[in-house]
Amino acid sequence: MNHYSLTSRSDLKKSLLTLASCLSMIALVGCNSDSVQEPLGKQIEPSACFWVGPYNIDHPERNFAYPDTGANYWHAGYILPEGASLTLHGEYPYARYISLNSYRADTSPATAITDKDIVADDGSFNPYIQGAERQKLLREFTLAVAQGQPAGELPSNTLFDYADQGNKAVLIYRIYVNDEGQDEQGGVELPAVELTLSSGEQLYGQQACDALQVDSDNLAIPLVPKETYGKIRLNPAFDPAKNPAVWRAAYNGAFGIQCNFLGNCDGEPERKVNYYANAECGYNYLPWTEQGDGFGRVEGGENKLNEALLIVRNMLPKADFAEAIQNTSVPGDEYVIMGEYLPTTEYMRQADFEALGCEI
């Protein structure tokens, strides 16, 4: 089987530089065969067949996990053959942030590994470590994807899929805010798959995808049962839209309905979420969704156009940032923990807002 370098895009840059050097010196000494460099990266066949996506704002039918204006997601759904092991070979994208996440059968997040915690391969470097040089070319990593749940402390560079034998596992790969001029993938290939069967045989590319029975369809958007949402939405006492708006840390879908629509925000719910950019005068407009609360996606449902969900994502705070949303622990402590860092809201007409000029 012919394998292709994971670093094909980076190697192309290196090859062009080598060629340019040879052309500039040919009149003097010429270029011998030793001048042509072999690819420095691992030789693994690409596995675009493993990933479905991208999930982003350009594809409203792929609204799983709420992709925002700076995000591109891909998902992989697969069934691991009995006794097999799965490895991902990737390159750190040229982007602000990345993560790989596994999801439970109920679509709630299970485990995640973020860019700064992914240890680079020998000879490579991680551009997301504080103070790292971000533009180096050799930027490869290897991740093990283990079946089931961890028994103790998580091993390094390991993601558990939380799936039982024979059941489908789901991974999501996130890339946030690509460098200027880079494509949706941040200038590198999507992580490639290496599947090792119980017999010891190793499969790559399409052969691995076939053996894993990978998804080809978009992930289904998790929905509240139509009858439940329709009933609570009709009662004005359960209207989640407040003035001023109330900001809450996310815990899980069921608690979100209970708290936002039924007003029952007490207790210590299980946190089943990962804690979920410049303009003149320092402000900008976020277009209001044309689908409102989105109930029209369900057959027989009708959108409430004046209601929508607004999410503010806070990524990887510094360890000494006490006001980070990651430090919230129970519903209602958001204002105490975050203080002035929790957004405040005020409703006003657009004309009144614009009349304020830059004196906001």
CSV table of C-alpha atoms in Angstrom, one decimal:
chain,number,residue,atom,x,y,z
A,1,MET,CA,0.0,0.0,0.0
A,2,ASN,CA,1.3,3.4,-0.8
A,3,HIS,CA,1.2,5.8,2.1
A,4,TYR,CA,1.4,9.5,1.9
A,5,SER,CA,3.0,11.9,4.3
A,6,LEU,CA,0.8,13.5,6.9
A,7,THR,CA,2.9,16.6,6.4
A,8,SER,CA,2.2,16.8,2.7
A,9,ARG,CA,1.3,20.5,2.8
A,10,SER,CA,4.3,21.4,5.0
A,11,ASP,CA,6.6,19.2,2.9
A,12,LEU,CA,5.4,21.1,-0.2
A,13,LYS,CA,6.6,24.3,1.4
A,14,LYS,CA,10.0,22.7,2.2
A,15,SER,CA,10.3,21.2,-1.3
A,16,LEU,CA,9.6,24.6,-2.9
A,17,LEU,CA,12.3,26.2,-0.7
A,18,THR,CA,14.8,23.5,-1.7
A,19,LEU,CA,13.9,23.9,-5.4
A,20,ALA,CA,14.3,27.6,-5.2
A,21,SER,CA,17.7,27.2,-3.6
A,22,CYS,CA,18.8,24.8,-6.3
A,23,LEU,CA,17.7,27.1,-9.1
A,24,SER,CA,19.5,30.0,-7.6
A,25,MET,CA,22.8,28.0,-7.3
A,26,ILE,CA,22.7,25.9,-10.5
A,27,ALA,CA,24.9,28.3,-12.4
A,28,LEU,CA,27.6,27.9,-9.7
A,29,VAL,CA,27.6,24.3,-8.5
A,30,GLY,CA,24.3,22.7,-9.6
A,31,CYS,CA,22.1,20.6,-7.3
A,32,ASN,CA,23.1,17.0,-6.6
A,33,SER,CA,20.7,14.2,-5.6
A,34,ASP,CA,21.5,14.8,-1.9
A,35,SER,CA,19.8,18.2,-2.1
A,36,VAL,CA,16.3,16.7,-2.5
A,37,GLN,CA,15.0,16.1,1.0
A,38,GLU,CA,12.8,13.2,1.8
A,39,PRO,CA,9.5,14.1,3.7
A,40,LEU,CA,10.3,14.5,7.3
A,41,GLY,CA,6.9,13.5,8.6
A,42,LYS,CA,5.3,10.1,9.3
A,43,GLN,CA,4.1,8.2,6.2
A,44,ILE,CA,0.4,7.5,7.0
A,45,GLU,CA,-2.3,7.4,4.4
A,46,PRO,CA,-4.8,10.3,4.8
A,47,SER,CA,-8.2,9.3,6.2
A,48,ALA,CA,-10.7,11.9,4.9
A,49,CYS,CA,-13.3,9.1,4.9
A,50,PHE,CA,-13.1,8.9,8.7
A,51,TRP,CA,-14.5,12.5,9.2
A,52,VAL,CA,-17.8,14.1,8.4
A,53,GLY,CA,-18.0,17.9,8.1
A,54,PRO,CA,-17.2,20.6,8.5
A,55,TYR,CA,-19.9,21.7,10.9
A,56,ASN,CA,-19.9,25.5,10.7
A,57,ILE,CA,-22.2,28.5,10.2
A,58,ASP,CA,-22.1,27.9,6.4
A,59,HIS,CA,-23.9,24.6,6.9
A,60,PRO,CA,-27.1,25.3,9.1
A,61,GLU,CA,-28.1,21.7,8.6
A,62,ARG,CA,-25.1,20.8,10.7
A,63,ASN,CA,-26.0,22.6,13.9
A,64,PHE,CA,-24.6,20.0,16.2
A,65,ALA,CA,-22.6,21.4,19.2
A,66,TYR,CA,-23.4,25.0,18.3
A,67,PRO,CA,-20.5,25.9,16.0
A,68,ASP,CA,-19.9,29.7,16.1
A,69,THR,CA,-18.4,32.1,13.6
A,70,GLY,CA,-14.8,31.2,14.3
A,71,ALA,CA,-15.3,27.4,14.5
A,72,ASN,CA,-15.1,24.4,12.2
A,73,TYR,CA,-16.0,20.9,13.6
A,74,TRP,CA,-15.7,17.4,12.1
A,75,HIS,CA,-17.3,14.3,13.6
A,76,ALA,CA,-16.3,10.7,13.3
A,77,GLY,CA,-18.8,7.9,14.2
A,78,TYR,CA,-17.5,4.4,14.1
A,79,ILE,CA,-17.8,0.9,15.7
A,80,LEU,CA,-14.5,-0.5,16.9
A,81,PRO,CA,-14.0,-4.2,15.9
A,82,GLU,CA,-13.6,-6.5,18.9
A,83,GLY,CA,-10.0,-6.6,20.1
A,84,ALA,CA,-8.9,-3.8,17.8
A,85,SER,CA,-7.2,-0.5,18.7
A,86,LEU,CA,-7.5,2.9,17.1
A,87,THR,CA,-4.7,5.5,16.7
A,88,LEU,CA,-5.0,9.0,15.2
A,89,HIS,CA,-2.0,10.7,13.6
A,90,GLY,CA,-2.3,14.4,13.1
A,91,GLU,CA,-0.7,17.7,12.7
A,92,TYR,CA,-1.3,20.8,14.9
A,93,PRO,CA,-3.3,23.2,12.6
A,94,TYR,CA,-2.3,26.8,12.1
A,95,ALA,CA,-5.1,28.1,14.3
A,96,ARG,CA,-5.9,29.6,17.7
A,97,TYR,CA,-7.2,26.5,19.4
A,98,ILE,CA,-8.0,22.8,18.7
A,99,SER,CA,-9.5,20.0,20.7
A,100,LEU,CA,-10.6,16.4,20.2
A,101,ASN,CA,-13.7,15.2,22.1
A,102,SER,CA,-15.6,12.0,22.7
A,103,TYR,CA,-19.4,11.9,23.2
A,104,ARG,CA,-21.7,9.5,25.1
A,105,ALA,CA,-24.6,7.8,23.5
A,106,ASP,CA,-27.0,10.5,24.8
A,107,THR,CA,-24.9,13.1,22.9
A,108,SER,CA,-23.4,14.6,26.1
A,109,PRO,CA,-19.6,15.2,26.1
A,110,ALA,CA,-17.5,12.5,27.7
A,111,THR,CA,-13.8,13.3,27.5
A,112,ALA,CA,-11.7,15.9,25.8
A,113,ILE,CA,-8.1,16.7,25.1
A,114,THR,CA,-7.1,20.2,24.2
A,115,ASP,CA,-4.2,21.5,22.1
A,116,LYS,CA,-1.8,22.4,24.9
A,117,ASP,CA,-2.2,19.0,26.5
A,118,ILE,CA,-1.4,17.0,23.3
A,119,VAL,CA,2.3,15.9,23.6
A,120,ALA,CA,4.1,16.3,20.2
A,121,ASP,CA,5.8,13.4,18.5
A,122,ASP,CA,9.6,13.1,19.0
A,123,GLY,CA,11.3,15.7,16.8
A,124,SER,CA,8.0,17.7,16.4
A,125,PHE,CA,6.8,20.6,18.5
A,126,ASN,CA,3.5,21.8,19.9
A,127,PRO,CA,2.8,25.4,18.8
A,128,TYR,CA,0.0,25.8,21.5
A,129,ILE,CA,2.4,25.6,24.5
A,130,GLN,CA,2.8,29.0,26.1
A,131,GLY,CA,5.7,30.9,24.4
A,132,ALA,CA,6.1,28.3,21.6
A,133,GLU,CA,7.1,29.4,18.1
A,134,ARG,CA,3.9,28.8,16.2
A,135,GLN,CA,5.1,28.6,12.6
A,136,LYS,CA,7.6,25.7,12.7
A,137,LEU,CA,6.8,23.1,10.0
A,138,LEU,CA,7.3,19.8,11.9
A,139,ARG,CA,4.2,19.7,14.1
A,140,GLU,CA,2.9,16.1,14.4
A,141,PHE,CA,1.1,14.3,17.2
A,142,THR,CA,-0.2,10.8,17.9
A,143,LEU,CA,-3.4,10.0,19.9
A,144,ALA,CA,-4.7,6.7,21.2
A,145,VAL,CA,-8.5,6.3,21.2
A,146,ALA,CA,-9.3,3.8,23.9
A,147,GLN,CA,-12.6,2.0,24.1
A,148,GLY,CA,-14.9,2.5,27.1
A,149,GLN,CA,-14.3,4.6,30.2
A,150,PRO,CA,-11.0,5.3,32.1
A,151,ALA,CA,-10.4,3.2,35.2
A,152,GLY,CA,-8.3,5.8,36.9
A,153,GLU,CA,-6.1,8.8,35.9
A,154,LEU,CA,-6.2,9.6,32.2
A,155,PRO,CA,-3.0,8.5,30.3
A,156,SER,CA,-1.3,11.2,28.2
A,157,ASN,CA,-2.4,11.5,24.6
A,158,THR,CA,-5.4,9.2,25.1
A,159,LEU,CA,-9.0,9.8,24.5
A,160,PHE,CA,-11.7,7.4,25.8
A,161,ASP,CA,-14.7,6.9,23.6
A,162,TYR,CA,-17.2,5.9,26.3
A,163,ALA,CA,-18.7,3.2,24.0
A,164,ASP,CA,-19.4,-0.4,24.9
A,165,GLN,CA,-18.2,-3.2,22.6
A,166,GLY,CA,-20.3,-3.3,19.4
A,167,ASN,CA,-21.8,0.2,20.0
A,168,LYS,CA,-21.1,3.3,18.0
A,169,ALA,CA,-18.5,5.8,19.3
A,170,VAL,CA,-18.6,9.5,18.4
A,171,LEU,CA,-15.6,11.9,18.3
A,172,ILE,CA,-15.6,15.6,17.4
A,173,TYR,CA,-12.6,17.4,16.2
A,174,ARG,CA,-12.7,21.2,16.7
A,175,ILE,CA,-10.6,23.9,15.1
A,176,TYR,CA,-11.1,27.5,16.3
A,177,VAL,CA,-10.0,30.7,14.4
A,178,ASN,CA,-7.7,29.6,11.7
A,179,ASP,CA,-4.6,31.8,11.0
A,180,GLU,CA,-5.2,34.4,8.3
A,181,GLY,CA,-4.9,32.8,4.8
A,182,GLN,CA,-5.4,29.2,6.1
A,183,ASP,CA,-8.3,27.0,5.1
A,184,GLU,CA,-11.0,25.4,7.3
A,185,GLN,CA,-8.5,22.7,8.4
A,186,GLY,CA,-5.9,25.2,9.5
A,187,GLY,CA,-3.5,24.3,6.6
A,188,VAL,CA,-3.0,20.7,7.5
A,189,GLU,CA,-4.7,17.3,6.8
A,190,LEU,CA,-7.4,16.0,9.2
A,191,PRO,CA,-6.0,13.4,11.6
A,192,ALA,CA,-5.3,10.1,9.9
A,193,VAL,CA,-6.5,6.7,11.2
A,194,GLU,CA,-4.4,3.6,12.0
A,195,LEU,CA,-6.6,0.6,12.9
A,196,THR,CA,-4.8,-2.4,14.4
A,197,LEU,CA,-7.0,-5.5,14.3
A,198,SER,CA,-6.8,-8.3,17.0
A,199,SER,CA,-4.8,-10.3,14.5
A,200,GLY,CA,-2.1,-7.6,14.4
A,201,GLU,CA,-3.0,-6.5,10.9
A,202,GLN,CA,-2.8,-2.7,10.5
A,203,LEU,CA,-5.3,-0.9,8.2
A,204,TYR,CA,-5.2,2.7,6.9
A,205,GLY,CA,-7.3,5.0,4.8
A,206,GLN,CA,-10.4,3.6,3.2
A,207,GLN,CA,-9.7,0.0,4.4
A,208,ALA,CA,-9.7,1.3,8.0
A,209,CYS,CA,-12.9,3.3,7.4
A,210,ASP,CA,-14.6,0.2,6.0
A,211,ALA,CA,-13.6,-2.0,8.9
A,212,LEU,CA,-14.8,0.8,11.4
A,213,GLN,CA,-18.2,1.1,9.6
A,214,VAL,CA,-17.8,4.9,9.8
A,215,ASP,CA,-20.6,7.4,9.5
A,216,SER,CA,-21.3,9.2,6.3
A,217,ASP,CA,-24.3,11.3,7.5
A,218,ASN,CA,-24.4,14.4,9.6
A,219,LEU,CA,-24.9,13.9,13.4
A,220,ALA,CA,-28.5,14.3,14.4
A,221,ILE,CA,-29.3,17.5,16.3
A,222,PRO,CA,-30.5,16.5,19.8
A,223,LEU,CA,-34.0,17.8,20.3
A,224,VAL,CA,-36.4,18.2,23.2
A,225,PRO,CA,-39.5,16.1,22.6
A,226,LYS,CA,-41.9,18.1,20.5
A,227,GLU,CA,-44.8,17.7,22.9
A,228,THR,CA,-42.7,18.7,25.9
A,229,TYR,CA,-41.3,21.9,24.4
A,230,GLY,CA,-44.6,22.9,22.8
A,231,LYS,CA,-46.4,22.6,26.1
A,232,ILE,CA,-43.9,24.6,28.2
A,233,ARG,CA,-43.5,27.2,25.5
A,234,LEU,CA,-47.2,28.1,25.6
A,235,ASN,CA,-47.1,29.1,29.3
A,236,PRO,CA,-45.9,32.7,29.7
A,237,ALA,CA,-44.7,31.9,33.2
A,238,PHE,CA,-42.1,29.6,31.7
A,239,ASP,CA,-40.7,32.2,29.3
A,240,PRO,CA,-36.9,31.9,29.5
A,241,ALA,CA,-36.3,35.4,28.0
A,242,LYS,CA,-35.7,37.9,30.8
A,243,ASN,CA,-35.0,41.6,30.9
A,244,PRO,CA,-32.2,42.0,31.6
A,245,ALA,CA,-31.0,38.7,30.2
A,246,VAL,CA,-29.8,36.1,32.7
A,247,TRP,CA,-26.5,34.4,32.1
A,248,ARG,CA,-26.0,30.8,33.4
A,249,ALA,CA,-23.2,28.3,33.2
A,250,ALA,CA,-24.1,25.2,31.2
A,251,TYR,CA,-24.5,21.9,32.9
A,252,ASN,CA,-26.5,19.5,30.8
A,253,GLY,CA,-29.5,19.6,28.4
A,254,ALA,CA,-32.1,18.3,30.8
A,255,PHE,CA,-31.1,20.7,33.6
A,256,GLY,CA,-31.1,23.5,31.0
A,257,ILE,CA,-34.8,22.9,30.2
A,258,GLN,CA,-35.7,22.5,33.9
A,259,CYS,CA,-33.9,25.7,34.9
A,260,ASN,CA,-34.7,28.0,31.9
A,261,PHE,CA,-38.3,27.0,31.3
A,262,LEU,CA,-39.5,25.7,34.6
A,263,GLY,CA,-37.6,28.0,36.9
A,264,ASN,CA,-36.1,25.1,38.9
A,265,CYS,CA,-32.4,25.9,39.1
A,266,ASP,CA,-31.6,24.4,42.5
A,267,GLY,CA,-29.4,21.4,43.3
A,268,GLU,CA,-26.0,20.2,42.0
A,269,PRO,CA,-26.6,19.0,38.5
A,270,GLU,CA,-23.9,16.9,36.7
A,271,ARG,CA,-21.8,19.0,34.4
A,272,LYS,CA,-21.9,17.2,31.1
A,273,VAL,CA,-20.6,19.9,28.9
A,274,ASN,CA,-17.2,21.3,27.9
A,275,TYR,CA,-17.2,24.9,29.0
A,276,TYR,CA,-18.7,26.2,26.1
A,277,ALA,CA,-13.9,37.9,17.8
A,278,ASN,CA,-12.8,43.4,16.6
A,279,ALA,CA,-14.6,46.3,15.3
A,280,GLU,CA,-14.6,50.1,15.3
A,281,CYS,CA,-15.3,51.5,18.9
A,282,GLY,CA,-14.8,47.9,20.2
A,283,TYR,CA,-18.3,46.7,19.4
A,284,ASN,CA,-20.0,44.8,16.6
A,285,TYR,CA,-23.3,43.3,15.7
A,286,LEU,CA,-24.2,39.6,16.0
A,287,PRO,CA,-27.0,39.0,13.5
A,288,TRP,CA,-30.2,37.6,15.1
A,289,THR,CA,-31.1,34.2,13.9
A,290,GLU,CA,-33.9,34.2,11.3
A,291,GLN,CA,-35.3,31.0,12.9
A,292,GLY,CA,-35.8,32.3,16.4
A,293,ASP,CA,-36.0,29.5,18.9
A,294,GLY,CA,-35.8,26.9,16.0
A,295,PHE,CA,-39.0,25.1,16.9
A,296,GLY,CA,-39.9,25.3,13.2
A,297,ARG,CA,-37.3,22.6,12.5
A,298,VAL,CA,-39.8,20.1,14.0
A,299,GLU,CA,-42.7,19.1,11.8
A,300,GLY,CA,-45.7,21.1,13.0
A,301,GLY,CA,-43.6,23.5,15.1
A,302,GLU,CA,-43.6,27.2,14.6
A,303,ASN,CA,-40.6,29.4,15.3
A,304,LYS,CA,-40.7,32.1,18.0
A,305,LEU,CA,-38.8,34.8,16.1
A,306,ASN,CA,-38.1,37.0,19.1
A,307,GLU,CA,-36.4,34.3,21.1
A,308,ALA,CA,-33.0,32.7,20.7
A,309,LEU,CA,-30.2,31.2,22.7
A,310,LEU,CA,-27.0,33.2,23.0
A,311,ILE,CA,-23.8,31.3,24.0
A,312,VAL,CA,-20.5,32.9,25.1
A,313,ARG,CA,-17.6,30.5,24.9
A,314,ASN,CA,-14.6,30.9,27.2
A,315,MET,CA,-11.6,28.8,26.2
A,316,LEU,CA,-8.6,27.7,28.4
A,317,PRO,CA,-8.2,30.4,31.1
A,318,LYS,CA,-4.9,31.0,32.8
A,319,ALA,CA,-4.5,29.0,36.0
A,320,ASP,CA,-4.5,32.1,38.2
A,321,PHE,CA,-7.6,33.6,36.6
A,322,ALA,CA,-10.0,33.3,39.5
A,323,GLU,CA,-13.0,34.7,37.7
A,324,ALA,CA,-13.0,32.1,34.9
A,325,ILE,CA,-16.4,30.4,34.2
A,326,GLN,CA,-14.6,27.1,34.7
A,327,ASN,CA,-14.5,27.9,38.4
A,328,THR,CA,-18.3,28.0,38.7
A,329,SER,CA,-19.6,24.9,40.5
A,330,VAL,CA,-23.3,25.2,41.3
A,331,PRO,CA,-26.2,27.0,39.4
A,332,GLY,CA,-26.5,30.6,40.5
A,333,ASP,CA,-22.9,31.2,41.4
A,334,GLU,CA,-22.0,32.7,38.1
A,335,TYR,CA,-22.3,36.3,39.2
A,336,VAL,CA,-20.3,35.7,42.4
A,337,ILE,CA,-17.5,33.9,40.7
A,338,MET,CA,-17.1,35.9,37.5
A,339,GLY,CA,-18.0,39.3,38.8
A,340,GLU,CA,-17.4,42.0,36.1
A,341,TYR,CA,-16.3,39.4,33.6
A,342,LEU,CA,-19.8,38.1,33.3
A,343,PRO,CA,-21.6,39.9,30.5
A,344,THR,CA,-24.3,42.5,31.3
A,345,THR,CA,-27.2,43.1,29.0
A,346,GLU,CA,-29.5,45.9,28.1
A,347,TYR,CA,-32.2,46.0,25.5
A,348,MET,CA,-32.4,49.1,23.2
A,349,ARG,CA,-33.3,50.0,19.7
A,350,GLN,CA,-30.5,49.8,17.2
A,351,ALA,CA,-30.8,53.5,16.4
A,352,ASP,CA,-30.4,54.4,20.1
A,353,PHE,CA,-27.4,52.2,20.4
A,354,GLU,CA,-25.7,53.7,17.3
A,355,ALA,CA,-26.4,57.2,18.6
A,356,LEU,CA,-24.1,56.4,21.6
A,357,GLY,CA,-21.1,56.5,19.2
A,358,CYS,CA,-17.9,55.4,20.8
A,359,GLU,CA,-18.8,56.7,24.3
A,360,ILE,CA,-20.1,53.3,25.5
